[in-house]
C-alpha cells in the first residue's frame, strides 16, 4: 500500500474561475480586478493570477513590492496586465516599481510628490487612494481637493477607496462611504473608480462604480463572512488519519488533558496541527468533515496532530482523509468555529502543507 499523502491543500482552479464569473455577473459586467496579495490569500499568486488572466482579468492588486515583483515574473511577458501595489511608495522607491513594471497606489501627499513625472516625461499611471472613513490609508478629502486641480505631471488612472464594513450589508458606514466616494470621484473625472471589495461587489449597483476589487470571494469565502450559494469552495484542506484508538471512560486526550471521556470513545489521531495552520483556537468548538458528517475535535490542537471523535465511524482506518474545510465543510464555518474569519484560515496554511492544483 502506498504511504498516504501528508496534509494537503487542494486548489480548484475551475471553482476559482467560476467565482470570478459569479462576481462579474453580480457586478453587472464592470471590470473585476482580483486582489492577489499575501500569495493570493495563501493559494499561490502565480497559479491563481494565470488562471484569472485566462478568464480575462487584466488588473491585479498586491500589497507589497515583493509580491508585485513575484507576480510580474509569474505572469511573464505573455500575460500583460496592470499590477498595482497597495502599499504605495512608503516602503518602495519609484524606480523599484518602474523596474518591475508595477504601478503604485498613492496613499498620501508624499506618495504623490514622489510619483510626479519630471518635466518632459510622460507620467506613468497610478491609482489614487482616497479615504472615505476607514482611516487606514488614503488621502483625506481636503488633500484630494487640493490635488484635484490640473496635474500635467500625474496620471491618475484609478481612483480607489476601501469599505470598512462591507461584510455587514446593513451597516450605515456602507452608505456613508459611498456618498463620500461619489463626491471625491467628481474631482477626478478621468480616473476609473473602484470602491468595492468582495462584500461591496454584492451590496448592489451603487457600490460598483467602474470596477470591483474582490479577494476572499474569489477564493471561496462568502462576501458576508458566511457561506453563500453564489460562491464555490476553492480550497480544500485535508489530512490523513495516522492512528485509531479506543479510549475508555475517564481517560483524557491530548495536552492539558483537554478532553476527558465521559464514556468510551473511538479517537482518530490526524496528521495536521497548528504548524500547518489549524488554529489552536479550534478548541473546543472545532470540527472536521469525515465519513459523511461533521465530527468534533477532542481536546487541544497540537503542533502536528489533532484528535477527532470517530465513535460513530466503525470503518475508520489509517490513511483515511479528514477535511478541515472544503466543499463539505465551508471555509466560513470552519473560521467561525475557530473565532476568526476565512481570510485568516487561508493565509495561515503552513509551508509544510503540500499544495495541489486541479
Ligand atoms: C484586501 C483588500 C481588498 C480585497 O478585500 P476582500 O474583502 O478580500 O474582497 C480590496 N481592497 C483593498 C484595499 C484591500 O486591502
Short mmCIF file of N, CA, C and O in Angstrom, two decimals, residues 45-47 49-50 62 65-81 83 99-102:
data_model
loop_
_atom_site.label_atom_id
_atom_site.label_comp_id
_atom_site.label_asym_id
_atom_site.label_seq_id
_atom_site.Cartn_x
_atom_site.Cartn_y
_atom_site.Cartn_z
N UNK A 45 -0.12 32.88 -5.72
CA UNK A 45 -0.48 34.02 -6.58
C UNK A 45 -0.24 33.73 -8.06
O UNK A 45 -1.02 34.15 -8.91
N UNK A 46 0.83 33.01 -8.38
CA UNK A 46 1.12 32.78 -9.79
C UNK A 46 0.04 31.92 -10.43
O UNK A 46 -0.53 32.28 -11.47
N UNK A 47 -0.27 30.79 -9.82
CA UNK A 47 -1.29 29.89 -10.39
C UNK A 47 -2.64 30.58 -10.46
O UNK A 47 -3.37 30.48 -11.46
N UNK A 49 -3.31 33.90 -10.50
CA UNK A 49 -3.36 35.03 -11.44
C UNK A 49 -3.31 34.55 -12.89
O UNK A 49 -3.96 35.13 -13.76
N UNK A 50 -2.57 33.49 -13.15
CA UNK A 50 -2.55 32.96 -14.52
C UNK A 50 -3.94 32.51 -14.94
O UNK A 50 -4.39 32.77 -16.05
N UNK A 62 -1.73 43.82 -5.41
CA UNK A 62 -0.96 43.14 -4.36
C UNK A 62 -0.73 44.15 -3.25
O UNK A 62 -1.01 45.35 -3.42
N UNK A 65 5.64 45.43 -2.53
CA UNK A 65 6.50 45.45 -3.71
C UNK A 65 6.96 44.03 -4.08
O UNK A 65 6.91 43.63 -5.25
N UNK A 66 7.43 43.27 -3.07
CA UNK A 66 7.97 41.92 -3.37
C UNK A 66 6.88 41.04 -3.98
O UNK A 66 7.16 40.22 -4.87
N UNK A 67 5.65 41.22 -3.55
CA UNK A 67 4.55 40.43 -4.14
C UNK A 67 4.33 40.84 -5.59
O UNK A 67 4.05 39.99 -6.45
N UNK A 68 4.47 42.12 -5.85
CA UNK A 68 4.30 42.60 -7.22
C UNK A 68 5.40 42.08 -8.14
O UNK A 68 5.13 41.66 -9.27
N UNK A 69 6.63 42.10 -7.63
CA UNK A 69 7.75 41.58 -8.43
C UNK A 69 7.55 40.11 -8.75
O UNK A 69 7.75 39.67 -9.89
N UNK A 70 7.14 39.34 -7.75
CA UNK A 70 6.92 37.90 -7.96
C UNK A 70 5.77 37.67 -8.93
O UNK A 70 5.82 36.78 -9.78
N UNK A 71 4.73 38.48 -8.82
CA UNK A 71 3.57 38.30 -9.70
C UNK A 71 3.92 38.66 -11.14
O UNK A 71 3.51 37.96 -12.07
N UNK A 72 4.68 39.75 -11.31
CA UNK A 72 5.08 40.12 -12.69
C UNK A 72 5.88 38.98 -13.32
O UNK A 72 5.65 38.60 -14.47
N UNK A 73 6.79 38.41 -12.54
CA UNK A 73 7.58 37.28 -13.06
C UNK A 73 6.68 36.08 -13.32
O UNK A 73 6.83 35.38 -14.32
N UNK A 74 5.73 35.84 -12.44
CA UNK A 74 4.83 34.69 -12.58
C UNK A 74 3.91 34.82 -13.78
O UNK A 74 3.62 33.82 -14.45
N UNK A 75 3.46 36.03 -14.06
CA UNK A 75 2.60 36.23 -15.24
C UNK A 75 3.43 36.17 -16.51
O UNK A 75 2.99 35.63 -17.53
N UNK A 76 4.63 36.73 -16.45
CA UNK A 76 5.54 36.69 -17.60
C UNK A 76 5.09 37.60 -18.73
O UNK A 76 3.99 38.16 -18.70
N UNK A 77 5.95 37.76 -19.74
CA UNK A 77 5.67 38.71 -20.83
C UNK A 77 4.45 38.33 -21.67
O UNK A 77 3.85 39.18 -22.31
N UNK A 78 4.07 37.06 -21.65
CA UNK A 78 2.94 36.62 -22.48
C UNK A 78 1.59 37.02 -21.87
O UNK A 78 0.57 36.87 -22.52
N UNK A 79 1.60 37.46 -20.61
CA UNK A 79 0.34 37.82 -19.96
C UNK A 79 0.42 39.26 -19.44
O UNK A 79 0.60 39.49 -18.25
N UNK A 80 0.28 40.23 -20.34
CA UNK A 80 0.36 41.62 -19.90
C UNK A 80 -0.83 42.00 -19.04
O UNK A 80 -1.90 41.40 -19.15
N UNK A 81 -0.61 42.98 -18.20
CA UNK A 81 -1.70 43.47 -17.35
C UNK A 81 -1.11 44.43 -16.34
O UNK A 81 0.11 44.44 -16.12
N UNK A 83 -0.40 45.79 -12.61
CA UNK A 83 -0.28 45.31 -11.23
C UNK A 83 -0.09 46.53 -10.33
O UNK A 83 0.89 47.27 -10.48
N UNK A 99 10.92 49.54 -12.48
CA UNK A 99 11.79 48.47 -12.99
C UNK A 99 11.03 47.15 -13.10
O UNK A 99 11.32 46.33 -13.96
N UNK A 100 10.06 46.94 -12.21
CA UNK A 100 9.32 45.67 -12.21
C UNK A 100 8.01 45.77 -12.99
O UNK A 100 7.23 44.82 -13.00
N UNK A 101 7.77 46.93 -13.59
CA UNK A 101 6.52 47.08 -14.35
C UNK A 101 5.30 47.13 -13.46
O UNK A 101 4.24 46.59 -13.79
N UNK A 102 5.44 47.78 -12.30
CA UNK A 102 4.34 47.88 -11.34
C UNK A 102 3.87 49.32 -11.22
O UNK A 102 4.62 50.25 -11.52
#
